[in-house]
mmCIF file of C-alpha atoms in Angstrom:
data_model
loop_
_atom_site.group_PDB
_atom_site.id
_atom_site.type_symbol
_atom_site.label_atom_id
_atom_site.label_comp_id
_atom_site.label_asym_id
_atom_site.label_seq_id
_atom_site.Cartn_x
_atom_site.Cartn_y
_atom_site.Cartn_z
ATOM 1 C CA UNK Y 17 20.262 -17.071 22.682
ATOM 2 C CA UNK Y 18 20.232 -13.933 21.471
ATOM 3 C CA UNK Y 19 18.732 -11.310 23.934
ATOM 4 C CA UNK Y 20 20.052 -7.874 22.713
ATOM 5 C CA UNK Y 21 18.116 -4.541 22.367
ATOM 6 C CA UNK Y 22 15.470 -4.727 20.355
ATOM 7 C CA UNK Y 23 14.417 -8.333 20.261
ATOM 8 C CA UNK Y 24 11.215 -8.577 21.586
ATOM 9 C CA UNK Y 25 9.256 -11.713 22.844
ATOM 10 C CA UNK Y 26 7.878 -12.804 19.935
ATOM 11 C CA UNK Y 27 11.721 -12.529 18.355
ATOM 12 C CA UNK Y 28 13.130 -15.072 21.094
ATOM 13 C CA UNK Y 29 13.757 -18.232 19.786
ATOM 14 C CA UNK Y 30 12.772 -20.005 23.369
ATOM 15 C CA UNK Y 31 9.016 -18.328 22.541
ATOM 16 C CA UNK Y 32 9.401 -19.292 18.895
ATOM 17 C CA UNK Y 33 9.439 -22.964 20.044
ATOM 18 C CA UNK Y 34 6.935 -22.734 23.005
ATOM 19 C CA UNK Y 35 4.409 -21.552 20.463
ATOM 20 C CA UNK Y 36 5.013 -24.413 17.911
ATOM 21 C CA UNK Y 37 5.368 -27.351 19.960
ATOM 22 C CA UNK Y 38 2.231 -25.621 22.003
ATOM 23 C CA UNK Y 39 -0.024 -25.010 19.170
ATOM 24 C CA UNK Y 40 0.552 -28.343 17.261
ATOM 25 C CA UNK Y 41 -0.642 -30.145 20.583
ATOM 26 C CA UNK Y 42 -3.736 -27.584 20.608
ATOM 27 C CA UNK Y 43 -4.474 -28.344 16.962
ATOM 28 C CA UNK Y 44 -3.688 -32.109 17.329
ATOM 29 C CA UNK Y 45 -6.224 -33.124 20.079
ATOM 30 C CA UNK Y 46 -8.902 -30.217 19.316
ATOM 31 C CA UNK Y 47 -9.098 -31.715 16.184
ATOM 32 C CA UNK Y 48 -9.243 -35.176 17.457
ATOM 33 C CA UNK Y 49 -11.737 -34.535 20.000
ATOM 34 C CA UNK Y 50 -13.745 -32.825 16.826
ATOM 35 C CA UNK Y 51 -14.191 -36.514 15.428
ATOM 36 C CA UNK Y 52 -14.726 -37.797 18.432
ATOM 37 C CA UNK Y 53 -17.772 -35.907 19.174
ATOM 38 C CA UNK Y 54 -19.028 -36.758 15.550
ATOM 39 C CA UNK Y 55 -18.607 -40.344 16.439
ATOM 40 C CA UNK Y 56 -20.206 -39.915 19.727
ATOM 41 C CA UNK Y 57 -23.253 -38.009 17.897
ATOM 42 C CA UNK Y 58 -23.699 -40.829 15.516
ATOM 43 C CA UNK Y 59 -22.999 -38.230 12.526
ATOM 44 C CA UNK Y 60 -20.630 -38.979 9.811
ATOM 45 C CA UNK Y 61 -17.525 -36.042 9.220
ATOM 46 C CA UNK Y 62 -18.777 -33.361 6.389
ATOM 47 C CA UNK Y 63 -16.768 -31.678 4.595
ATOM 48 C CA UNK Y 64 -16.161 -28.855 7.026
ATOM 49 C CA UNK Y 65 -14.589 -31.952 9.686
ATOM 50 C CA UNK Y 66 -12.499 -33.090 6.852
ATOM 51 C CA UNK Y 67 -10.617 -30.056 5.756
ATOM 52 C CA UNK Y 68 -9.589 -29.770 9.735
ATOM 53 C CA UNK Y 69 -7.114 -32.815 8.808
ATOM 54 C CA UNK Y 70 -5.408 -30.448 6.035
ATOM 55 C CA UNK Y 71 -4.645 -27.667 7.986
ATOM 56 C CA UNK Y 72 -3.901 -29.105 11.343
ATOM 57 C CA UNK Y 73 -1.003 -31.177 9.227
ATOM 58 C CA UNK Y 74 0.083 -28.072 7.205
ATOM 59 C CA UNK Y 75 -0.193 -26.382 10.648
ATOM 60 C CA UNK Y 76 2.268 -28.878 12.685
ATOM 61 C CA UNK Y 77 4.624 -28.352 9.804
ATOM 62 C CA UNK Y 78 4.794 -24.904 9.766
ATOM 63 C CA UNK Y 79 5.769 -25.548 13.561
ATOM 64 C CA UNK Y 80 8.386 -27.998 12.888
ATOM 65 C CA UNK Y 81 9.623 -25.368 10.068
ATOM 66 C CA UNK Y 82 10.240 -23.447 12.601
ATOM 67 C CA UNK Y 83 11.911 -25.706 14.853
ATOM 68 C CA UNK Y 84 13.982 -26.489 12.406
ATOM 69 C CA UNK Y 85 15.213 -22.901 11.764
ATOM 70 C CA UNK Y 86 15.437 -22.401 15.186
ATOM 71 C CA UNK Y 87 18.105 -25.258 15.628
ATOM 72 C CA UNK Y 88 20.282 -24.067 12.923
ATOM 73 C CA UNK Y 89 20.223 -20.264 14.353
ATOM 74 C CA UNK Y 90 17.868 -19.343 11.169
ATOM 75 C CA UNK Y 91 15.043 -18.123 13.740
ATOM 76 C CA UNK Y 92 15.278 -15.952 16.721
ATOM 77 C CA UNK Y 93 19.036 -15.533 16.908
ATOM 78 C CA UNK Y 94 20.942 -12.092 16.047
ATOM 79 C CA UNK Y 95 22.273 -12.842 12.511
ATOM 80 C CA UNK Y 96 26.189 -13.307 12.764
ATOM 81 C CA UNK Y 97 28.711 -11.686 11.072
ATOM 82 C CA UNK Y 98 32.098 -13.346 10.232
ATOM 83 C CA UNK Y 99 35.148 -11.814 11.511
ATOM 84 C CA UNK Y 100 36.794 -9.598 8.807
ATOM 85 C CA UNK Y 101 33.703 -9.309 6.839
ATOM 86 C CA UNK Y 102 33.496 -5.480 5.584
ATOM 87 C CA UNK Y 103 30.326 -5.854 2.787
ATOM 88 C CA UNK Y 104 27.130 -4.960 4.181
ATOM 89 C CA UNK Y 105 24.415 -7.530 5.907
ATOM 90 C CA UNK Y 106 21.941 -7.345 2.406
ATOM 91 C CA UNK Y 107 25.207 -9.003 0.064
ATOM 92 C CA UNK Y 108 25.879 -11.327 3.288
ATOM 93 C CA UNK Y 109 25.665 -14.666 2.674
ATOM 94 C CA UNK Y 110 26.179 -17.725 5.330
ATOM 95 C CA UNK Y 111 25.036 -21.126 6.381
ATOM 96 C CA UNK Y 112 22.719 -19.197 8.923
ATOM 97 C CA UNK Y 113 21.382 -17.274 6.620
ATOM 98 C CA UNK Y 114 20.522 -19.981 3.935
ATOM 99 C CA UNK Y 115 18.750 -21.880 6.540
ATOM 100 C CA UNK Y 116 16.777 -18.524 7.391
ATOM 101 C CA UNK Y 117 15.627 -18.272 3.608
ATOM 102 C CA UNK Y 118 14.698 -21.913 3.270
ATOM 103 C CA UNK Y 119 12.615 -22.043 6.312
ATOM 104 C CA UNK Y 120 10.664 -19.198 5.367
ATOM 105 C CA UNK Y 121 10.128 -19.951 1.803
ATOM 106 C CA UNK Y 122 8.826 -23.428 3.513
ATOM 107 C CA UNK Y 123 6.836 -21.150 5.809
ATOM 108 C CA UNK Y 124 5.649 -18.990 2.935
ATOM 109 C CA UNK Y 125 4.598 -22.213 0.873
ATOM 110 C CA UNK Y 126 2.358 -23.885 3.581
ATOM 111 C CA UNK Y 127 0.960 -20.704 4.888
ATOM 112 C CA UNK Y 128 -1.795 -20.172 2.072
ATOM 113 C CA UNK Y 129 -2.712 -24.047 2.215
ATOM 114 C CA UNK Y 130 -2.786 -23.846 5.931
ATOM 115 C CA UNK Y 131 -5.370 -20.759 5.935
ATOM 116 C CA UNK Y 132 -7.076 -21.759 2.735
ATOM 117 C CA UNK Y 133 -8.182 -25.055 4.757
ATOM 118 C CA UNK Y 134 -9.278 -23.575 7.599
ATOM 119 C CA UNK Y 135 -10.876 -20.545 6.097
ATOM 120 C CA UNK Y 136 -13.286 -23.435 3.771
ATOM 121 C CA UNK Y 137 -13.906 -25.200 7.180
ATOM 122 C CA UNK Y 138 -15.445 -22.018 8.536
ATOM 123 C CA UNK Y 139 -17.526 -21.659 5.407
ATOM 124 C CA UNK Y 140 -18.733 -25.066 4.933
ATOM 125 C CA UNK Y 141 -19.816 -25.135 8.477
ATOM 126 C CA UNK Y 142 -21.481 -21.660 7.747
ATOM 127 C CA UNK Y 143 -23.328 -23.365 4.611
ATOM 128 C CA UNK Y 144 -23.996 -26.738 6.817
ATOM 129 C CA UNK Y 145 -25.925 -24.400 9.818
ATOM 130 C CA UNK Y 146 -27.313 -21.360 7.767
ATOM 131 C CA UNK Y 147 -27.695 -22.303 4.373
ATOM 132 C CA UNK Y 148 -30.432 -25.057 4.455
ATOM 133 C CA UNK Y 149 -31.921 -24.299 0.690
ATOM 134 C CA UNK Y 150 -29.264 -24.246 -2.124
ATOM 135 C CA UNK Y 151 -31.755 -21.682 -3.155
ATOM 136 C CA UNK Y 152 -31.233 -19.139 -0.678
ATOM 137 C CA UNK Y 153 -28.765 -16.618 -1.025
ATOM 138 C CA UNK Y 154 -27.087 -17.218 1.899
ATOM 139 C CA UNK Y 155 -26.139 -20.395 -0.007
ATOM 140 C CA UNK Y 156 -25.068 -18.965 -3.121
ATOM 141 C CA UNK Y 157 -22.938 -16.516 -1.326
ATOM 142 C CA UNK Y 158 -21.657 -18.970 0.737
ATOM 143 C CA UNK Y 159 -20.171 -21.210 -1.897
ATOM 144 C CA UNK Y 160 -18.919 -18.373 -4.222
ATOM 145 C CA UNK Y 161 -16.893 -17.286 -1.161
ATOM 146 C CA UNK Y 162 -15.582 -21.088 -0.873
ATOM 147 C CA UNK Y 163 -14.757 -20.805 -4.165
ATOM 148 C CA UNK Y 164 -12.482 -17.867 -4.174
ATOM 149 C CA UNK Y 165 -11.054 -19.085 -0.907
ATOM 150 C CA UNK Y 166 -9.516 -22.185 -3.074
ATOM 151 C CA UNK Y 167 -8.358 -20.030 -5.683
ATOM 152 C CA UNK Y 168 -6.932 -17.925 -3.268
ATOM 153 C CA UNK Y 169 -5.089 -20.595 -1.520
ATOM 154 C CA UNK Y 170 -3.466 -22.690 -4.826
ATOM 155 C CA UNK Y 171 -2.887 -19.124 -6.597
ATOM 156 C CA UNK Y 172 -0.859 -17.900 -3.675
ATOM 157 C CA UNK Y 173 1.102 -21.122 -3.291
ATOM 158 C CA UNK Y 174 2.446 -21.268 -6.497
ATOM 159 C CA UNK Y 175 2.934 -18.112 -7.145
ATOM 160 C CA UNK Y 176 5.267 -18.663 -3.892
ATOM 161 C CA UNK Y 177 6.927 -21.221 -5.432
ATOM 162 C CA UNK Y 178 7.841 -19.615 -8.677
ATOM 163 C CA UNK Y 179 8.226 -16.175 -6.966
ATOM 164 C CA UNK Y 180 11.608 -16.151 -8.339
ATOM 165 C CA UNK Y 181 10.656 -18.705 -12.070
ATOM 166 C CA UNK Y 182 12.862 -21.374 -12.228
ATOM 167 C CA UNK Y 183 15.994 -19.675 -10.808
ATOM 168 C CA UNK Y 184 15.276 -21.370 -7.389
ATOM 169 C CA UNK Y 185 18.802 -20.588 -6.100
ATOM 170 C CA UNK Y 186 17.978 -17.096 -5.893
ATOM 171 C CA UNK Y 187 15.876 -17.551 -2.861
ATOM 172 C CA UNK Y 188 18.502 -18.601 -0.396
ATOM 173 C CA UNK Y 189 21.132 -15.957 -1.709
ATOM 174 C CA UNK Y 190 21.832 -12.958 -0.313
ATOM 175 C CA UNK Y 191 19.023 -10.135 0.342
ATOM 176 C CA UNK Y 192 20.005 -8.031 -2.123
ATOM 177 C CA UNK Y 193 20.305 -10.628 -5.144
ATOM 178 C CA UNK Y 194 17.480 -11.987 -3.823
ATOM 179 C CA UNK Y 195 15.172 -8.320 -4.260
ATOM 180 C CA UNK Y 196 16.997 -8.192 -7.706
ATOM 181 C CA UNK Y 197 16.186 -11.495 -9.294
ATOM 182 C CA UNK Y 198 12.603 -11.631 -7.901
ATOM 183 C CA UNK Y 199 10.779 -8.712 -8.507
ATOM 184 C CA UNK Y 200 7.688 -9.740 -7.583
ATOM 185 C CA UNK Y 201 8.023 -10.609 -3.522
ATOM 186 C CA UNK Y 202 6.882 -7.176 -2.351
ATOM 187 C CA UNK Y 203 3.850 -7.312 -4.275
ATOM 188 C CA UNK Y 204 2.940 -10.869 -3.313
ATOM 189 C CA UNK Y 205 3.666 -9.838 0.547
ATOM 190 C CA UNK Y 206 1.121 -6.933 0.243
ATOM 191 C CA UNK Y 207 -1.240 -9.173 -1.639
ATOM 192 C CA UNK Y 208 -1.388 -12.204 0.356
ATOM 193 C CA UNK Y 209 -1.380 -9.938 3.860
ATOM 194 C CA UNK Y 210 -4.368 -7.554 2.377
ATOM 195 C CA UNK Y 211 -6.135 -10.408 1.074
ATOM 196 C CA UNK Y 212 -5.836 -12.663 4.499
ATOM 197 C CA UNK Y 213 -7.221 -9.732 6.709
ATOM 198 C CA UNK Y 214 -10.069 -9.133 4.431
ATOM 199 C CA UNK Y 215 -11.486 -12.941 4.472
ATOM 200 C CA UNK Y 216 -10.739 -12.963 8.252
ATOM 201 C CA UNK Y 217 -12.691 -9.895 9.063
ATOM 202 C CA UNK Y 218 -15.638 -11.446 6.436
ATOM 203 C CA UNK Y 219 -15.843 -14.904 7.558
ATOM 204 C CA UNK Y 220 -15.632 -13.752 11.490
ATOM 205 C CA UNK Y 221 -18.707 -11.468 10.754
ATOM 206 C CA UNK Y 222 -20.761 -13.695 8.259
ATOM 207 C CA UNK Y 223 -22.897 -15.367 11.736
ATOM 208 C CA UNK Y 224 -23.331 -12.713 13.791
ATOM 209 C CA UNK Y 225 -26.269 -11.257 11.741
ATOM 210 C CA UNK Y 226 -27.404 -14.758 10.983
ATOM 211 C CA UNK Y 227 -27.665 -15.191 14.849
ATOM 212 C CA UNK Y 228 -29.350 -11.866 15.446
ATOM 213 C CA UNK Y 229 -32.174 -12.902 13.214
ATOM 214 C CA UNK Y 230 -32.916 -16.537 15.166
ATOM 215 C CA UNK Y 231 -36.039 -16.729 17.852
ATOM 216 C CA UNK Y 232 -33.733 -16.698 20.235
ATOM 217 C CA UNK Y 233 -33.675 -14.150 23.778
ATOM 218 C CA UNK Y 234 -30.845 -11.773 23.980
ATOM 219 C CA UNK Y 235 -28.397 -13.632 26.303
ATOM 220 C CA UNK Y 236 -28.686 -17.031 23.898
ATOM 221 C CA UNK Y 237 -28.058 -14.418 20.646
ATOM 222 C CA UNK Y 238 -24.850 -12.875 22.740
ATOM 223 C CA UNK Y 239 -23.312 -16.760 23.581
ATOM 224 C CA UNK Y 240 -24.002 -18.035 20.373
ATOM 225 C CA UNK Y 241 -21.937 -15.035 18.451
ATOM 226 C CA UNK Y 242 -19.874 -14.832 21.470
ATOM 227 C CA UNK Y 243 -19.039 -18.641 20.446
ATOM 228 C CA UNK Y 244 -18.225 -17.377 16.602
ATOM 229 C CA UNK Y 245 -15.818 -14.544 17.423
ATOM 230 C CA UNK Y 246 -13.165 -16.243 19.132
ATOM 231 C CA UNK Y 247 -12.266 -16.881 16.055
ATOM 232 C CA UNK Y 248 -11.202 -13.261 15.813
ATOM 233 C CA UNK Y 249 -7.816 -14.175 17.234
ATOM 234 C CA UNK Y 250 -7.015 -14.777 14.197
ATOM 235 C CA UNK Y 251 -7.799 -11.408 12.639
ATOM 236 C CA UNK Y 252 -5.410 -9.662 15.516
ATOM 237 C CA UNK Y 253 -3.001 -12.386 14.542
ATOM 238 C CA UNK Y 254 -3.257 -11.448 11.137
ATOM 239 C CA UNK Y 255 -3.537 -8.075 11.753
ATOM 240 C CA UNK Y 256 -0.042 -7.806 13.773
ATOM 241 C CA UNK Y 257 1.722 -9.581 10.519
ATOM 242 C CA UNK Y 258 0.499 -7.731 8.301
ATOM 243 C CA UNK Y 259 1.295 -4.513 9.887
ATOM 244 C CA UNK Y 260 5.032 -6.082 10.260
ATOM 245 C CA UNK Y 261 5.545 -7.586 6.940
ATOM 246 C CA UNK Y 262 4.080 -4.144 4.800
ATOM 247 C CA UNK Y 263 5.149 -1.686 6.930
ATOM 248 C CA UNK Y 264 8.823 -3.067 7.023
ATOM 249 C CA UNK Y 265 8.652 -3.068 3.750
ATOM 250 C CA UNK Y 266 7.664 0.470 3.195
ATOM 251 C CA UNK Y 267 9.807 1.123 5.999
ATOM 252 C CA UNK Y 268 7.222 2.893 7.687
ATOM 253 C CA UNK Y 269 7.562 0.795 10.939
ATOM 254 C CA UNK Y 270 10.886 -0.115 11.873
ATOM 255 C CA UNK Y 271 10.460 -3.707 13.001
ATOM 256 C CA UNK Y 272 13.833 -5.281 13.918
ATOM 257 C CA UNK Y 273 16.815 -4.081 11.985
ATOM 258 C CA UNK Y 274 17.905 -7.929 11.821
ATOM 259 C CA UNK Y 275 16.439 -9.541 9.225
ATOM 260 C CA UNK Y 276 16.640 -13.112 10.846
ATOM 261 C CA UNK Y 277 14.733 -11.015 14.154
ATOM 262 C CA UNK Y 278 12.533 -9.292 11.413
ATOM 263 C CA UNK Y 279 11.379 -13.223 9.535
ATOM 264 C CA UNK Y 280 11.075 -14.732 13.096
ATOM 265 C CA UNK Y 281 8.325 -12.011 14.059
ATOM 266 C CA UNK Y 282 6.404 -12.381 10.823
ATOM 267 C CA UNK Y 283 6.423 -16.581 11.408
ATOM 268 C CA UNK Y 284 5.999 -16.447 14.979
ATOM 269 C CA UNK Y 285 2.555 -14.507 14.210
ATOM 270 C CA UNK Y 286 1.901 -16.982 11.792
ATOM 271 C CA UNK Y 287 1.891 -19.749 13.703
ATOM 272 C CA UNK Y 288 -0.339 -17.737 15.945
ATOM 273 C CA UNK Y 289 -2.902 -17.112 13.255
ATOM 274 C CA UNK Y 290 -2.938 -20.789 12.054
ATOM 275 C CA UNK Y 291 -2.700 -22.496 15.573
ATOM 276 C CA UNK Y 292 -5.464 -20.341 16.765
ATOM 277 C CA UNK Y 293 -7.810 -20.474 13.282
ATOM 278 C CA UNK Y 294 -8.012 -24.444 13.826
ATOM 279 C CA UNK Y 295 -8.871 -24.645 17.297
ATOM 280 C CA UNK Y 296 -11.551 -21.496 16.736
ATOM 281 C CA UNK Y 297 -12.840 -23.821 13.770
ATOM 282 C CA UNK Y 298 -13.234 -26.745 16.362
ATOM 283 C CA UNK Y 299 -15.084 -24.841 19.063
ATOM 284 C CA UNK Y 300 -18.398 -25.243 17.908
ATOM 285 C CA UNK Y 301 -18.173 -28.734 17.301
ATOM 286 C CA UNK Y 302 -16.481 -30.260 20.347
ATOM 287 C CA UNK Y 303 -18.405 -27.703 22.410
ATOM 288 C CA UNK Y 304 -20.776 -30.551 22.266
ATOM 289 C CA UNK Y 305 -18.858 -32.796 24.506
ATOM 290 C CA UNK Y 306 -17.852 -29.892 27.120
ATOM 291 C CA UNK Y 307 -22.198 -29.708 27.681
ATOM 292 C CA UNK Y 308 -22.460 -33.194 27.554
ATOM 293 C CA UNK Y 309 -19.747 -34.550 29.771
ATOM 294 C CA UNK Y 310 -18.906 -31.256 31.815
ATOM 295 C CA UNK Y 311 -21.398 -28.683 31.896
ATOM 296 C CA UNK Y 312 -24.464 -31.028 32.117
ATOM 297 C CA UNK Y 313 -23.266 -33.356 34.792
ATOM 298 C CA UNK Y 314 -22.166 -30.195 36.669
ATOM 299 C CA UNK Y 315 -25.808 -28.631 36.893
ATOM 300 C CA UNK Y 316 -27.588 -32.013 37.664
ATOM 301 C CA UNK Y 317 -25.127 -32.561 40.197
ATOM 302 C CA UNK Y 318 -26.103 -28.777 42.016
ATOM 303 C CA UNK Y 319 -29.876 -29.849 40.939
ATOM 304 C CA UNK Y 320 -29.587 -32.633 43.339
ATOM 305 C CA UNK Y 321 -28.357 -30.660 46.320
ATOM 306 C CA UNK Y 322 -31.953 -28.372 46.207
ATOM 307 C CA UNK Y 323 -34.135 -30.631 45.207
ATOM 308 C CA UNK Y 324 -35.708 -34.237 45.194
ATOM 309 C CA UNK Y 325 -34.675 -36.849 42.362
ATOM 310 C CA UNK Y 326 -38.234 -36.321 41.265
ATOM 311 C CA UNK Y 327 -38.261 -32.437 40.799
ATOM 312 C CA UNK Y 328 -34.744 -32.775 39.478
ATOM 313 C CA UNK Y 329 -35.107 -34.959 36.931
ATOM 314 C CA UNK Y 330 -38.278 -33.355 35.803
ATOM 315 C CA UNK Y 331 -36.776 -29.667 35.767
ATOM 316 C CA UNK Y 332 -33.674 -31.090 33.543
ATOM 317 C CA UNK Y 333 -35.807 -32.870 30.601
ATOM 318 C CA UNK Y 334 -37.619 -29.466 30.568
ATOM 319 C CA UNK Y 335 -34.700 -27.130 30.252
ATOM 320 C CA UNK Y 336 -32.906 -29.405 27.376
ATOM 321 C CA UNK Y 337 -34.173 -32.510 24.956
ATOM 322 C CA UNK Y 338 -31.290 -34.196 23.142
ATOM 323 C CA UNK Y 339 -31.854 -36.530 20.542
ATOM 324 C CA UNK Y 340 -29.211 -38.310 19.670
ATOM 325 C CA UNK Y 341 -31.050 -40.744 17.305
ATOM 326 C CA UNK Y 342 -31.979 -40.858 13.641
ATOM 327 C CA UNK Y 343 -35.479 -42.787 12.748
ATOM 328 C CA UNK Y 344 -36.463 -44.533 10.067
ATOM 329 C CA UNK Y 345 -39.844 -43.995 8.264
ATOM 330 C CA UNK Y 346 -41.066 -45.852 5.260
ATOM 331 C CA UNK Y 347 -43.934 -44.695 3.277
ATOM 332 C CA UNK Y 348 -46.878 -46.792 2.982
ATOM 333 C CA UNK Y 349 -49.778 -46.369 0.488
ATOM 334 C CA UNK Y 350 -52.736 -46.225 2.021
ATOM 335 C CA UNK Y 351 -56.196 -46.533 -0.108
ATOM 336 C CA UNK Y 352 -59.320 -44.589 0.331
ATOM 337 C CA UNK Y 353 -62.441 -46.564 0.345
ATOM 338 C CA UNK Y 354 -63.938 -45.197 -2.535
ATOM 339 C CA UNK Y 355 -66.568 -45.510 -5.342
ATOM 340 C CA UNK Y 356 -64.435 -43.269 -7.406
ATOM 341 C CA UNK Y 357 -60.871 -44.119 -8.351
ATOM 342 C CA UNK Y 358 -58.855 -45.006 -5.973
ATOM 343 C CA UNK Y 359 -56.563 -42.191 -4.670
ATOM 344 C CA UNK Y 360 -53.391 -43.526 -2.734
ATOM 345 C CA UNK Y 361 -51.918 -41.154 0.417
ATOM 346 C CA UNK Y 362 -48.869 -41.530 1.671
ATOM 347 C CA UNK Y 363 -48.673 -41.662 5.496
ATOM 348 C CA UNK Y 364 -45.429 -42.771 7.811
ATOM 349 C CA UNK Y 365 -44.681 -45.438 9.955
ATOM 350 C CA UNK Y 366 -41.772 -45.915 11.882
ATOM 351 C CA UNK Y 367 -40.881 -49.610 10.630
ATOM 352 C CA UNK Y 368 -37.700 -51.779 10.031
ATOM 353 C CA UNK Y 369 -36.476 -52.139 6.370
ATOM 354 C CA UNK Y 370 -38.945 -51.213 3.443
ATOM 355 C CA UNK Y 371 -39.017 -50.632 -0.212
ATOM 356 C CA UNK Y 372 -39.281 -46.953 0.560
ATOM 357 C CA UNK Y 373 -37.254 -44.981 3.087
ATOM 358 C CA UNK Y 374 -35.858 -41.584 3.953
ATOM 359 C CA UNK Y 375 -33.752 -41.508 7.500
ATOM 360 C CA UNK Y 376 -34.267 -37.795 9.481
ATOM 361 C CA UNK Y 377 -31.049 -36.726 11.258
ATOM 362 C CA UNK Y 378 -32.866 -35.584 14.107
ATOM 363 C CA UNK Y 379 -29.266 -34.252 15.744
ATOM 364 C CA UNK Y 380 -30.347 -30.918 16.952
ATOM 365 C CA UNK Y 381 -26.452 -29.729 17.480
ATOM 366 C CA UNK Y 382 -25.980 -29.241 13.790
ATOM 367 C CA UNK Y 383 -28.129 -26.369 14.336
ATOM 368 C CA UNK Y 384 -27.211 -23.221 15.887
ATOM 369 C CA UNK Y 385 -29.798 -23.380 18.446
ATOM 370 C CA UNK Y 386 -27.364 -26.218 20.145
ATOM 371 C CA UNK Y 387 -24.276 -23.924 20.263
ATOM 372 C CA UNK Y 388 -26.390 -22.333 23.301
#
């Protein structure tokens, strides 16, 4: 299993299939523990929920990508020459080496959908918690940033898949026909790597001022961002493969001189940067259930070993109120006695039914004040 000089941990195909099979179980039950808590909350999935299915899916099949090239010696293996062969590795051209093309082209293909997904998530959650007026800036901004993020994400997909027109053959031969017949690939590396560190750093930063502007004391302010920016996992993620991926390209940082070793690296950090993303994008929703069913319990039960039930229960509704229910109110006319014309008011009453109703999600934890 290929442990020669030079292949570091990230090359090893062991690692390579820890980190799949790992992160797809992350992805899998953080996501599934994100609906649950919407369920539990009585609050239907937005769109931010939704677009968790997308890349956790896109996500798990990156990881079996990878399994799959790691089972055919395309990932995290030394890339093996055939006895008598006297050409150089670049005009090489074997089974191993086919399945190392096709898995990354796979790879490359589902990377921009996996990232474009979870990049919207973190943007429609932004809107969902910051933006309350479509007038506000903050909104406008928002959603022009959730536009280019889908652009981003279909332009970069097929311009993957027709990276080399219609001559798809090219992409499995060897390196050097490969440069020759598609002359786009390094720009589309640089593009794609510049473009995915730029939204990272932007869409990791967009709450933290938000935050510093809420009435809220200093040590709330630092959990709340502190909450946000583990999402910046995925910027060093995305930092380390894009510092692979240009600068092996330019040469200027000699990253394996195995190609397989060299398209393992860039994947492995890939996986890293997607697994990671979709779990980040979770935290502030199932968060919820770790206060509720963890935290909570925890301090009521170390309540009751200082102090009456009385005093207990008294100091806990004052520290936190949780209202887990929406109301109803109808609007009824009321009439002013009057010798001039009558002028109706409109006043509410919590009722059943009515001709006239508005429900109030009273749910407190959509807002960022419940992320404390």
């Amino acid at each position: 299993m290929g442990d020669g000089d030079g292949q570091r941990y990230y090359m090893r195909a062991e690692n390579v299939i820890a980190a799949s099979i790992a992160l797809s179980i992350l992805d899998i039950v953080a996501v599934a523990l994100r609906f649950w808590a919407r369920k539990v909350q009585k609050n239907p999935p937005r769109a931010d929920d939704w677009l968790m299915i997308p890349a956790t899916l896109v996500t798990v099949g990156i990881g079996i990508d990878q399994l799959y090239g790691v089972s055919q010696k395309g990932l995290g293996y030394w890339t093996e020459i055939p006895p008598g062969y006297t050409g150089t590795k670049s005009d090489l051209v074997t089974p191993q080496l086919v399945a190392k093309s096709q898995v990354e082209w796979a790879y490359t293909l589902m990377l921009p959908v996996a990232l474009g997904c979870m990049k919207a998530s973190f943007l429609f959650f932004y809107m969902r918690v910051f933006a309350i007026q479509k007038q506000s800036f903050i909104f406008k901004f928002l959603a022009g940033f959730i536009t280019f993020v889908v652009i981003w994400a279909v332009t970069f997909f097929f311009t993957t898949l027709f990276e080399c027109g219609r001559d798809f053959g090219a992409i499995w031969d060897s390196q050097n026909e490969f440069q020759r017949r598609c002359t786009n690939t390094m720009n589309l590396v640089f593009a794609l790597c510049i473009s995915d560190f730029v939204t990272d750093i932007l869409i990791i930063a967009i709450p933290v001022p938000l935050v510093l502007r809420l009435n809220l004391s200093t040590r709330q302010k630092v959990g709340v961002c502190s909450m946000f920016l583990l999402g910046g996992g995925t910027v060093v993620a995305s930092l380390i493969r894009f510092i692979m991926m240009v600068g092996s390209f330019k040469g200027d940082f000699d990253m394996t001189a195995d190609n397989i070793l060299g398209v393992t690296a860039c994947m492995y950090w890939g996986m890293v940067e997607c697994g990671v993303g979709v779990f980040a994008a979770c935290l502030p929703t199932i968060q919820f259930l770790f206060r509720r069913w963890v935290w909570e319990p925890a301090v009521s039960s170390t309540k009751s070993m200082f102090s009456s039930r009385s005093s207990r229960s008294s100091a806990y509704h004052k520290d936190a109120i949780h209202v887990d229910q929406t109301f109803d109110i109808a609007y009824a006319k009321i009439h002013h006695g009057s010798s001039r014309s009558e002028s109706p008011a409109l006043l509410p009453n919590v009722v059943r039914g009515g001709p006239i109703h508005k429900t109030y999600d009273m749910w407190w934890d959509e807002r960022i004040g419940a992320a404390i």
